[in-house]
Coordinates of C-alpha atoms in Angstrom, one line a residue:
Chain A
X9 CA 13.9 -32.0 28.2
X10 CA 15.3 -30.3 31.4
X11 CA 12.9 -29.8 34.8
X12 CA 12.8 -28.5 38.1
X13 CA 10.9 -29.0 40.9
X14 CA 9.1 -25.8 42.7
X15 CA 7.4 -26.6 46.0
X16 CA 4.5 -24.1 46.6
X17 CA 3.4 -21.8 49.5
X18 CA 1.4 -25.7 51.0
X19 CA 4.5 -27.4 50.8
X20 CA 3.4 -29.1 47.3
X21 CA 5.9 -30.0 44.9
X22 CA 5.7 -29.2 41.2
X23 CA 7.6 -30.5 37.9
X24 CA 8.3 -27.9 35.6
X25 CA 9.7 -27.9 32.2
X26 CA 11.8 -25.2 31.6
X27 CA 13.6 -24.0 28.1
X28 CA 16.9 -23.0 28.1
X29 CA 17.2 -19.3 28.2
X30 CA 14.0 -18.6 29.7
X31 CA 14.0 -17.4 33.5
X32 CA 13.2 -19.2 36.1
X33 CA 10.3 -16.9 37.3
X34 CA 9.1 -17.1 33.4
X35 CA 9.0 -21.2 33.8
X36 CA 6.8 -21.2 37.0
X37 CA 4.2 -18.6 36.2
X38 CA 4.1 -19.9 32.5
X39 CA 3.2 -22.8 34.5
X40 CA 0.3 -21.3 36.3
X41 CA 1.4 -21.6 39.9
X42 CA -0.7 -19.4 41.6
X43 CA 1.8 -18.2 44.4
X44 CA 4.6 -16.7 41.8
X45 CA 2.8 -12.8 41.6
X46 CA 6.2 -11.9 39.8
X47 CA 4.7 -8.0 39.5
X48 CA 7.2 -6.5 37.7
X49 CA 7.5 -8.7 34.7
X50 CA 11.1 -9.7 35.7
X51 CA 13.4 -6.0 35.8
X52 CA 14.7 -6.8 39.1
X53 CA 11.8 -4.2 40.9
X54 CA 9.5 -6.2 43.3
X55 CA 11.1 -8.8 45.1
X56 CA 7.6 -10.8 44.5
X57 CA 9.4 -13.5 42.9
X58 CA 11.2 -14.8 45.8
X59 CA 12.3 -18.1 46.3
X60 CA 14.8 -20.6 48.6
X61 CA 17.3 -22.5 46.4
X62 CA 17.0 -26.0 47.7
X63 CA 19.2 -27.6 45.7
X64 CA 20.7 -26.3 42.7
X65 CA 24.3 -25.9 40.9
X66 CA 26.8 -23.4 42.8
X67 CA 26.6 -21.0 40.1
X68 CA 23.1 -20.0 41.2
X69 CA 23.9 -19.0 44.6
X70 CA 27.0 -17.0 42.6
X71 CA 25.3 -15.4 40.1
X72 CA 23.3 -12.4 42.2
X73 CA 24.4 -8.6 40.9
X74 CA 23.8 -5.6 43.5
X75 CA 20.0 -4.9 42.3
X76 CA 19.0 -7.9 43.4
X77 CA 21.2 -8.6 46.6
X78 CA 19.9 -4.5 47.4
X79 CA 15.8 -5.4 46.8
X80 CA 16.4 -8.4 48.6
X81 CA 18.0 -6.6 51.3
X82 CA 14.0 -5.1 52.4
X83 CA 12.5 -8.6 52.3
X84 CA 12.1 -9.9 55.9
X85 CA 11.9 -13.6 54.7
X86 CA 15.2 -13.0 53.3
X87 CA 17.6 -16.7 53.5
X88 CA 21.1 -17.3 52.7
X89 CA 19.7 -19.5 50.1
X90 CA 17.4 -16.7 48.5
X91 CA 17.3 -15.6 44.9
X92 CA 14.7 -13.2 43.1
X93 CA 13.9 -16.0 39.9
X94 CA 13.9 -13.7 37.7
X95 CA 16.9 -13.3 37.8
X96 CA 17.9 -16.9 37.5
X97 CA 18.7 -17.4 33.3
X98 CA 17.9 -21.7 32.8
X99 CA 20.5 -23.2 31.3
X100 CA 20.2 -27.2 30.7
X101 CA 22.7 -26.9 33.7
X102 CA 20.0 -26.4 36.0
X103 CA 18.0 -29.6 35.5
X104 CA 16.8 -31.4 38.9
X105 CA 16.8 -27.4 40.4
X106 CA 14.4 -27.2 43.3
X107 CA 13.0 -24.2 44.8
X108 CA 10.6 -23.4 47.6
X109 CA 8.8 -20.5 46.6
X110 CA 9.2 -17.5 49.7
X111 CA 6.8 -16.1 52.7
X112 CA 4.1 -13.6 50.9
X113 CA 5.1 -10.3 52.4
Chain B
X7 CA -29.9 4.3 28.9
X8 CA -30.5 0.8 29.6
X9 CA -27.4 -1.7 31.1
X10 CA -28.3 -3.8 27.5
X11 CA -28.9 -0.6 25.3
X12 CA -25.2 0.7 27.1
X13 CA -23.6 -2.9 26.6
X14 CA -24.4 -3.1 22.6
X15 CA -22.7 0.0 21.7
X16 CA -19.4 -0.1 19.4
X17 CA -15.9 0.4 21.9
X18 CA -13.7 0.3 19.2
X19 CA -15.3 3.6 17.7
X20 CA -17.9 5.4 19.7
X21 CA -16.6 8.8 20.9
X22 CA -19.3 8.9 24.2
X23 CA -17.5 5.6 25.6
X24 CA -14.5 7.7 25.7
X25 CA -15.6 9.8 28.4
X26 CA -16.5 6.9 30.6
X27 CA -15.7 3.7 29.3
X28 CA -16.4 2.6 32.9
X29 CA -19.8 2.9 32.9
X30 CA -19.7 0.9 29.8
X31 CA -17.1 -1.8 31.3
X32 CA -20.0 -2.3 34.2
X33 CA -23.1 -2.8 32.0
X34 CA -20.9 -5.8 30.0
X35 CA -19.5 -6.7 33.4
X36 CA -23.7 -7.9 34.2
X37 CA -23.2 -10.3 31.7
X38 CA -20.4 -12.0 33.5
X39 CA -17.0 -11.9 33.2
X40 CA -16.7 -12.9 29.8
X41 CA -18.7 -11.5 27.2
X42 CA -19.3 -11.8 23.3
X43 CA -19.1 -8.9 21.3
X44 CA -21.5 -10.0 18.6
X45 CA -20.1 -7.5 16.3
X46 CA -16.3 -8.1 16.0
X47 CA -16.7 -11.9 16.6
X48 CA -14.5 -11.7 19.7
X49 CA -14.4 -12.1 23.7
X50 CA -14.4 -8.9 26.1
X51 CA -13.0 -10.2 29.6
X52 CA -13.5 -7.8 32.5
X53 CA -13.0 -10.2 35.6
X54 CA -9.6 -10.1 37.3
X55 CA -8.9 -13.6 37.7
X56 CA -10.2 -14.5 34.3
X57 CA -8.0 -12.4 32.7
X58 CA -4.9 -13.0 35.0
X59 CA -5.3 -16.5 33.7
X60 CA -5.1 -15.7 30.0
X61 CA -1.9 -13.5 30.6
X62 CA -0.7 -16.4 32.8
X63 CA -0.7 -19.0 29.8
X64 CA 1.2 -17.2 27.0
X65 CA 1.7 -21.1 25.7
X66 CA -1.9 -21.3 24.3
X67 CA -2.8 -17.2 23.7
X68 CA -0.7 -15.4 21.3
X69 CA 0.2 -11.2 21.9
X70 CA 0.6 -11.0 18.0
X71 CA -2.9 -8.7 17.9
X72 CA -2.0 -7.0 21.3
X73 CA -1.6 -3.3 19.0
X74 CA -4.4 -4.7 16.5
X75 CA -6.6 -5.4 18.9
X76 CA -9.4 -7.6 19.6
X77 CA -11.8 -6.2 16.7
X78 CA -9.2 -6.9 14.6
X79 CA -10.4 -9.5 11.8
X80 CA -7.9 -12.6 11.6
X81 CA -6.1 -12.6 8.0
X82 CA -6.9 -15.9 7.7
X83 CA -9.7 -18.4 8.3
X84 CA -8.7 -20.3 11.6
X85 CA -8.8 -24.1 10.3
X86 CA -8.6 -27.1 13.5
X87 CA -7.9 -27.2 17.0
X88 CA -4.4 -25.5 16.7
X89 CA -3.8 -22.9 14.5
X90 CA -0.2 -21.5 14.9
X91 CA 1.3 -22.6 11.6
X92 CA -1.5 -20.6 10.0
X93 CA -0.2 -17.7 11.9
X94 CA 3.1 -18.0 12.0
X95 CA 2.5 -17.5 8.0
X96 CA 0.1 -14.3 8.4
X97 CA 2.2 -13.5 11.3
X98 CA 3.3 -10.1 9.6
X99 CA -0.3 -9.0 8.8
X100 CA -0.5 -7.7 12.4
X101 CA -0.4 -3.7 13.0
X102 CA 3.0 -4.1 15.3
X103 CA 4.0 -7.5 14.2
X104 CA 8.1 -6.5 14.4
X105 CA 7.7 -5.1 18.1
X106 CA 8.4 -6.9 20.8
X107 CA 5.0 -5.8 22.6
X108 CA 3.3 -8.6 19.7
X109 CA 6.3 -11.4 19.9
X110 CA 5.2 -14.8 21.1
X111 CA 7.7 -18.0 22.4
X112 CA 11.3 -18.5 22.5
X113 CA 11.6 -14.9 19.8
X114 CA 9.5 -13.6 22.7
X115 CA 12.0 -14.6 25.7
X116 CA 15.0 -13.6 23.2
X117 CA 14.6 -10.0 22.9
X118 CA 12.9 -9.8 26.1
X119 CA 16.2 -10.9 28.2
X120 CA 17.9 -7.9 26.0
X121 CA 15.1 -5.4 27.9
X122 CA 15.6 -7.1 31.2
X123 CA 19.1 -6.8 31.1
X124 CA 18.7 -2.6 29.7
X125 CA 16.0 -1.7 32.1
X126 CA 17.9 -2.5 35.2
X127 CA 17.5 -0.1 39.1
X128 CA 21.5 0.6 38.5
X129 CA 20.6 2.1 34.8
X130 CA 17.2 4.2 36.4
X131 CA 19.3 5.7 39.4
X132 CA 21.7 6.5 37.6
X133 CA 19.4 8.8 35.5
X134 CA 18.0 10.7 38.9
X135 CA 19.5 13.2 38.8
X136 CA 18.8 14.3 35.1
X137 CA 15.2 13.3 36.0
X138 CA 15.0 15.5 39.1
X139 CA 16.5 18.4 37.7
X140 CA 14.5 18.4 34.4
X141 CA 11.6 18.4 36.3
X142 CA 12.6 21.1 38.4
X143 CA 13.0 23.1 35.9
X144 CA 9.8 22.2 33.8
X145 CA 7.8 22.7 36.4
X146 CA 9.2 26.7 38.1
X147 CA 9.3 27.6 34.2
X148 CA 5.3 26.9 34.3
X149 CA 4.2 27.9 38.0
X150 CA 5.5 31.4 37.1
X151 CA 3.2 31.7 34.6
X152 CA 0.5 30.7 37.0
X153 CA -1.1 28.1 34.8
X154 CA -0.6 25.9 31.7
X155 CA -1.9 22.9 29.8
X156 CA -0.4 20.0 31.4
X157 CA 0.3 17.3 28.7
X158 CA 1.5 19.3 26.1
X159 CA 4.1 21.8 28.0
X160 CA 4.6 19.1 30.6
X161 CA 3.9 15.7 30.8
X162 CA 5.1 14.6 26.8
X163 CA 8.1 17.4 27.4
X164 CA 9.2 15.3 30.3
X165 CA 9.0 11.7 29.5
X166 CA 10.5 11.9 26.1
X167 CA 13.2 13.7 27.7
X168 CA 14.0 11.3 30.3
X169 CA 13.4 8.2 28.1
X170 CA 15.8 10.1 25.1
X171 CA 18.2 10.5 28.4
X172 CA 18.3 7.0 29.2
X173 CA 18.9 5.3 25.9
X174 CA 21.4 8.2 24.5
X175 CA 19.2 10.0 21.9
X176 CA 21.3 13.3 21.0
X177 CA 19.3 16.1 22.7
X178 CA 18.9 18.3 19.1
X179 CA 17.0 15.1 17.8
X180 CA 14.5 14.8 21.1
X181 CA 12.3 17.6 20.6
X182 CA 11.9 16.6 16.6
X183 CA 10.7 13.2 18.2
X184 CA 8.3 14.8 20.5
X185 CA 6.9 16.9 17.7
X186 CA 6.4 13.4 15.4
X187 CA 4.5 11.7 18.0
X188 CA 2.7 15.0 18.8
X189 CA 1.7 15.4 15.2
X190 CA 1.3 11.6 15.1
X191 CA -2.5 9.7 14.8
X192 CA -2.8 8.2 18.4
X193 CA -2.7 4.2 18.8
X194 CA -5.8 2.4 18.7
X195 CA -7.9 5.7 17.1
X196 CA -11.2 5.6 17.0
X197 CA -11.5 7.6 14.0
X198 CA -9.8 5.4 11.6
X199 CA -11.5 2.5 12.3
X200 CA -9.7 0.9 9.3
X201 CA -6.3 1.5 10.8
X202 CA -7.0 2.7 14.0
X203 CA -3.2 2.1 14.7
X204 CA -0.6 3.4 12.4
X205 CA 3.3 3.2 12.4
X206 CA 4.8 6.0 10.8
X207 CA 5.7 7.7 14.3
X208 CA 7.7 5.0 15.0
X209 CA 9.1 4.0 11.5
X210 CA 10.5 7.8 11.6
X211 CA 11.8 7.1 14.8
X212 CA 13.5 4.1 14.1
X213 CA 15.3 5.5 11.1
X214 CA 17.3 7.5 13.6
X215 CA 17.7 4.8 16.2
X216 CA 19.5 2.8 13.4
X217 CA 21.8 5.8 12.4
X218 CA 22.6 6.2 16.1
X219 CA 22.7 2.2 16.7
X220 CA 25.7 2.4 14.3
X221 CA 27.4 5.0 15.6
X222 CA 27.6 3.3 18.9
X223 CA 28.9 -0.1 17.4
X224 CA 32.1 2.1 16.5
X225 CA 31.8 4.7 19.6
X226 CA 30.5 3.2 22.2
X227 CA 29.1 5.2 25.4
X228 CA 27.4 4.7 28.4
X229 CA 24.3 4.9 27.3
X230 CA 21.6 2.2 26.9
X231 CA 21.7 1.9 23.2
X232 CA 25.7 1.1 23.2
X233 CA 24.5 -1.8 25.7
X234 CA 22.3 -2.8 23.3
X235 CA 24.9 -3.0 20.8
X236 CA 27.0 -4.9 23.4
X237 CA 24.3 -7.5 24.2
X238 CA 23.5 -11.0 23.4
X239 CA 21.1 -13.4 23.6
X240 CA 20.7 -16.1 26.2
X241 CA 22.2 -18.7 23.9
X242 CA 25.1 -16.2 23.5
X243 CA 24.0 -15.1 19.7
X244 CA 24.2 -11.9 18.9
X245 CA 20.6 -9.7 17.8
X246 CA 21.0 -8.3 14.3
X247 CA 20.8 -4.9 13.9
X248 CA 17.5 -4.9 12.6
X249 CA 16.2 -7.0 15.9
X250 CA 17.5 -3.7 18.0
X251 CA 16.0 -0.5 16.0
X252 CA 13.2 -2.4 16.2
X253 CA 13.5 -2.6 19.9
X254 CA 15.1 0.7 20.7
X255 CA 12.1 2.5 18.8
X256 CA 9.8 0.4 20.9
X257 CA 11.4 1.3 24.1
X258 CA 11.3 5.2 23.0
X259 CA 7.8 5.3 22.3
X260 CA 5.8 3.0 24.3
X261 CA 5.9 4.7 27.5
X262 CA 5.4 8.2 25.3
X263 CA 1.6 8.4 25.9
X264 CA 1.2 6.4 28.5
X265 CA 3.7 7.7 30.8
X266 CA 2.5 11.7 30.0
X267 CA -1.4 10.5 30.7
X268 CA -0.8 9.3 33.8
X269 CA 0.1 12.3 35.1
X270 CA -2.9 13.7 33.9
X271 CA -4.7 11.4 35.2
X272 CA -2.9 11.3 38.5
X273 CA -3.7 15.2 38.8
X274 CA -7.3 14.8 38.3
X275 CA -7.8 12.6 41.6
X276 CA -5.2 14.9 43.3
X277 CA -7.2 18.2 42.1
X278 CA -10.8 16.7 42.6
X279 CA -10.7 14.2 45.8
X280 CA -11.4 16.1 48.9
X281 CA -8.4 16.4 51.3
X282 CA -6.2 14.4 48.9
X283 CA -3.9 17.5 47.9
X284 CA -2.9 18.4 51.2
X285 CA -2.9 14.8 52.5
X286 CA -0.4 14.2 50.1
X287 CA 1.4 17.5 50.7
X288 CA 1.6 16.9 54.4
X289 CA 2.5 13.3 53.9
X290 CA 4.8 12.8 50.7
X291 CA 5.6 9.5 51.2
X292 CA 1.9 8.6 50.4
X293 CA 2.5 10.1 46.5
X294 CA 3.5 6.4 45.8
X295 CA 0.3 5.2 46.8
X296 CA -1.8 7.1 45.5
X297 CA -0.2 6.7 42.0
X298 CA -0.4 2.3 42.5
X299 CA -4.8 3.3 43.5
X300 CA -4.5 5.8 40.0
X301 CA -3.5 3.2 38.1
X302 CA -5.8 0.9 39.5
X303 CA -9.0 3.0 38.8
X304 CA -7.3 5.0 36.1
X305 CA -4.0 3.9 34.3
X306 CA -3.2 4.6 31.2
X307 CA -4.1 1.6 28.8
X308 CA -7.5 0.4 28.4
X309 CA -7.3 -2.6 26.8
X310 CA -5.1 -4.9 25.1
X311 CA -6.1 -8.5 23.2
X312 CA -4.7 -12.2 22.8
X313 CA -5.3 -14.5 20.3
X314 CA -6.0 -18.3 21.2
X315 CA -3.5 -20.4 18.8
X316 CA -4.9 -23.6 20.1
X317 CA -7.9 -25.0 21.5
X318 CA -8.0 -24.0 25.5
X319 CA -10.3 -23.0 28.1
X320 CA -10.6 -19.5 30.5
X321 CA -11.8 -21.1 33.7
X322 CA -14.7 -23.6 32.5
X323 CA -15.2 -21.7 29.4
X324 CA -14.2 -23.5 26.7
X325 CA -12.0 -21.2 23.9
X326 CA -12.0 -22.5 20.4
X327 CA -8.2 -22.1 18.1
X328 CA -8.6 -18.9 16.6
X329 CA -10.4 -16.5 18.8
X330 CA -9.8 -13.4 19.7
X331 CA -9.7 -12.1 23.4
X332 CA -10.0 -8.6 24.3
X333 CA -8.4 -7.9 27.7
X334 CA -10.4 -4.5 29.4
X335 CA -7.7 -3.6 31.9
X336 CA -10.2 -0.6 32.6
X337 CA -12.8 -3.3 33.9
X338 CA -10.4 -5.6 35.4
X339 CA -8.7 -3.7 37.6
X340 CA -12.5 -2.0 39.1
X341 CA -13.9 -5.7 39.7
X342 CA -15.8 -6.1 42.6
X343 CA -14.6 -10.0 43.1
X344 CA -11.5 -9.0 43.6
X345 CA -11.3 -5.5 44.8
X346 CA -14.8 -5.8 46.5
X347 CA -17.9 -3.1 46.6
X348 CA -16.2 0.1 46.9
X349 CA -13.8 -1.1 43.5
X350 CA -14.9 2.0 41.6
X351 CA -14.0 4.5 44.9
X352 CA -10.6 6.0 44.9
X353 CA -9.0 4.3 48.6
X354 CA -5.5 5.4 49.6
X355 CA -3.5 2.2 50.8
X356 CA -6.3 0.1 49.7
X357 CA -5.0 -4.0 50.5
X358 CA -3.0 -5.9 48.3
X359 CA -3.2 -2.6 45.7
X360 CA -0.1 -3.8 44.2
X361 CA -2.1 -6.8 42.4
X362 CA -3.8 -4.3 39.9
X363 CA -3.3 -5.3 36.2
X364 CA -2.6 -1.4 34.7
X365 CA 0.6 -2.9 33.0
X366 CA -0.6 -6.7 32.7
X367 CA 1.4 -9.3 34.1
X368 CA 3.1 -12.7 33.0
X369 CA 5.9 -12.6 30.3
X370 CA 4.5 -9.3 28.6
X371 CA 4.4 -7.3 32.1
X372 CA 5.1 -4.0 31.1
X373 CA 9.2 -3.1 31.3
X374 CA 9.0 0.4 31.8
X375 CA 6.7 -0.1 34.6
X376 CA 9.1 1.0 37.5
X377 CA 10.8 4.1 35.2
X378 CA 6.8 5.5 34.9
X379 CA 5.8 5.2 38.3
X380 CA 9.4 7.5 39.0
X381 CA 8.5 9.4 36.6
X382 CA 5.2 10.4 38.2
X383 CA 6.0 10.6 41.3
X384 CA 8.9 12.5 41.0
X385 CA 7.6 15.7 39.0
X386 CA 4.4 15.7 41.2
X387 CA 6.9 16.1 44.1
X388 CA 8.0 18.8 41.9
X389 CA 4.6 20.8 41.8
X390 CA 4.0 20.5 45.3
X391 CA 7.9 22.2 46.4
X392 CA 7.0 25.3 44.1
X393 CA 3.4 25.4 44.7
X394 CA 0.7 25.9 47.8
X395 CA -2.1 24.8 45.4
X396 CA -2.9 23.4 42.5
X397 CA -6.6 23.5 40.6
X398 CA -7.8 23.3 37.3
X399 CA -9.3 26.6 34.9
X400 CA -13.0 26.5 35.6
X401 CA -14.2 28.1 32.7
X402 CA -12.3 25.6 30.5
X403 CA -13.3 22.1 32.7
X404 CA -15.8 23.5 34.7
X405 CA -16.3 22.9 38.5
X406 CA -15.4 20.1 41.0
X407 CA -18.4 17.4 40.2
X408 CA -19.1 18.5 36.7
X409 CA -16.0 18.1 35.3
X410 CA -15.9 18.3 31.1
X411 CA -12.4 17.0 29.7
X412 CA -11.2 16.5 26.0
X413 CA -10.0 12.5 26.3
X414 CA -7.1 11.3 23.7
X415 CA -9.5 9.4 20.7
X416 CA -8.1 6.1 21.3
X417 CA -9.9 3.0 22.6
X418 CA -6.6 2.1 24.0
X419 CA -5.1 5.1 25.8
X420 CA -6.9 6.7 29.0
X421 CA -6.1 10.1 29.1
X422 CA -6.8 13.7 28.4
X423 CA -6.0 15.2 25.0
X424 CA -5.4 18.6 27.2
X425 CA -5.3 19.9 31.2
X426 CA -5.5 23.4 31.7
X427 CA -3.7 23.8 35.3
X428 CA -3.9 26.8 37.6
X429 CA -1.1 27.3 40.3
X430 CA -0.8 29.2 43.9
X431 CA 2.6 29.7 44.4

């Protein structure tokens, strides 16, 4: 059983257990975290599913296409560590991930 | 009418609740946020945050009677505190069962990853320009007439169209699909109360999406349904064929109705709110707005249900394995906890609007979501550059604050059955 750890708008830190091929936005608001709003469902459309990779595998800081980097591009809270989680697909590589979910704009 | 006499009339079939199924929405709302509906056996939530939580746990509610509905009897008797080997057996007694819309779990996230990676803002922009152009031309074809009825010469004409466009259905097969769903019984009727939802719209459709799904294995195009074709799962498995008429069909019809009857809707607030028309004419960039506030007080889809599979709780409430949950979009999205007093007044910009529920949220959000609000927005853009006014034929809906309109018979779909539009060039 793989996990991450997602630390909330307060600065508290979650354990999540995610299944392989899920996303990582579908893991943390099937967990009921009440800061992931994650409007669009997960087409790449909102930005509301922003989050800081704290510590992850490379590949996830690889892995962002041009929708994303372009919605990204209108967020002000925008890091060099951000990612839109919906876009992230788990794989067991990503157990011990953790993510600070982003600013509410 | 009483709040109780209004509160223990039938949803799922009376025609008057049609016409405002807010008013009926408010006199269950006075019994809380949860309700009983004594005669189906099942819950009726209408508070935002109550229902945000049962899309939010998709673990311990079930979407397999989100088409069936609420009133829907189970096919089984619910036995014990967890009852999802019962239905995974009666799984395909569902109305809807094989569409994506009713999948649950890991199937669930499967063929959902296959929409996520189809419905992408590269594949929509790249269908602009057919999307601006067709409405173009829609819309000068009818403002030179002066008037016409709205959803049938415009708003079906137009998203079938742009949704056949985007997957790759051959244009001489679109309009045969338009007239099929025309011709076809609405989802959740309220005249058949036996089968108030019925498939053969889109078991005609998805004969041809298979013919065409095979044609793109061996010729593949650009279109959406070669990258179907082309996709996999997660896990790097393939979907079988079946898996992907299935989901093609789904994709082609479900934002059919709901797509076209928000533009009716849309035009009804645009038409009957003071100032509004030439707010929005003056100020275009507010169109967006006033579509997110439509869909808030107006959008498209009513209600949908969940099923509990285990023993849970909404809030403090405890839920028992086994019951059903209707979801009244209409009544959550007009709650006064969360959208405060005014929750039933139309508000341009109104805070945090982009919270509203009119396409659910969690792992079932609605997909098409962004393509209908461009779809909206862009053919209203369209009637204001050829028009200087647009009203509505008051012999036929009668004046600004007495308003009669024909609404589609469906406890499901909002929307009018007909709009008869007037133009000033």
């Amino acid at each position: 059983m793989s996990s991450v750890f997602v630390v909330d708008r307060s600065g508290q830190e979650e354990i999540i257990t995610i299944e392989p091929g899920e996303t990582l936005m579908q893991a943390i608001s099937n967990s009921g975290m009440p800061d992931m709003l994650a409007l669009c469902g997960g087409v790449c459309a909102c930005a509301t599913c922003h989050v800081y990779i704290d510590a992850a595998p490379e590949s996830v800081m690889s892995g962002m296409d041009e929708d994303e980097d372009v919605l990204l591009g209108g967020v002000l809270s925008r890091q060099e560590n951000s990612r839109l989680c919906c876009q992230i697909r788990l794989t067991e590589a990503y157990d011990g991930l953790r993510v600070t979910i982003a600013p509410e704009e | 009418m009483t709040a109780q006499e209004l509160s223990e009339r039938d949803y799922f079939t009376d025609p008057e609740i049609l016409v405002d199924p807010y008013e009926y929405f408010n006199a269950l709302r006075s019994q809380g946020p949860i309700c009983r509906l004594e005669k189906y056996d099942c819950l009726l939530i209408t508070g935002f945050e109550e229902a945000l939580e049962v899309w939010k746990n998709p673990i311990d509610f079930s979407s397999v009677n989100s088409l069936a509905s609420a009133a829907f009897p189970l096919p089984f008797e619910p036995k014990g505190s967890d009852i999802s080997e019962q239905l995974d057996e009666a799984r395909d007694k569902f109305v809807g069962h094989d569409m994506v819309v009713c999948y649950d779990g890991k199937h669930h996230t499967k063929v959902r990853s296959l929409i996520s990676r189809v419905f992408t803002p590269t594949r929509l922009k790249a269908n602009n320009v057919f999307m601006h152009d067709y409405a173009q031309e829609l819309v000068q074809r009818v403002v030179a007439r002066g008037s016409c009825e709205l959803v049938s010469e415009v708003a079906a004409p137009y998203v079938t169209m742009i949704i056949a466009s985007l997957l790759g259905v051959p244009p001489e097969d679109r309009v045969k699909f338009e007239e099929v769903i025309a011709a076809g019984q609405t989802v959740g009727s309220i005249e058949h109360a036996d089968s108030p939802t019925d498939m053969t719209s889109m078991n005609f459709i998805a004969q041809f999406m298979a013919e065409y799904l095979q044609d793109r294995m061996k010729n593949p195009t650009g279109d959406m349904l070669t990258e179907l074709t082309q996709s996999s799962y997660p896990d790097g498995t393939k979907p079988d064929l079946s898996e992907l008429v299935g989901l093609s069909a789904f994709l082609f019809a479900a934002g059919q109705d709901t797509s076209a009857k928000l533009l009716g809707n849309a035009m009804r607030y645009i038409v009957d709110i003071p100032g509004l028309q030439q707010q929005l004419r003056d100020d275009r960039d507010l169109i967006p707005w006033m579509i997110e506030e439509v869909l808030r007080l107006e959008g498209s889809s009513k209600i949908t249900a969940r099923l509990a599979v285990r023993d849970t709780k909404i809030g403090d409430m405890d839920i028992p394995a086994g019951t059903r949950v209707g979801l009244a979009i209409a009544a959550i999205n007009r709650d006064p906890v969360k959208w405060g007093e005014d929750a039933n007044e139309f508000k341009l910009k109104r805070p945090r609007i982009r919270e509203h529920l009119a396409f659910g949220r969690g792992v079932h959000t609605c997909a098409g979501a962004p393509l209908a609000r461009a779809e909206v927005i862009e053919i209203i853009n369209a009637f204001f550059d050829h028009t200087s006014e647009i009203g509505f034929n008051e012999a036929v809906h009668g004046k600004v604050g007495s308003r009669k309109y024909k609404f589609e018979p469906s406890f499901i779909i909002r929307g009018l059955d007909t709009l008869q539009v007037e133009f000033k060039a």
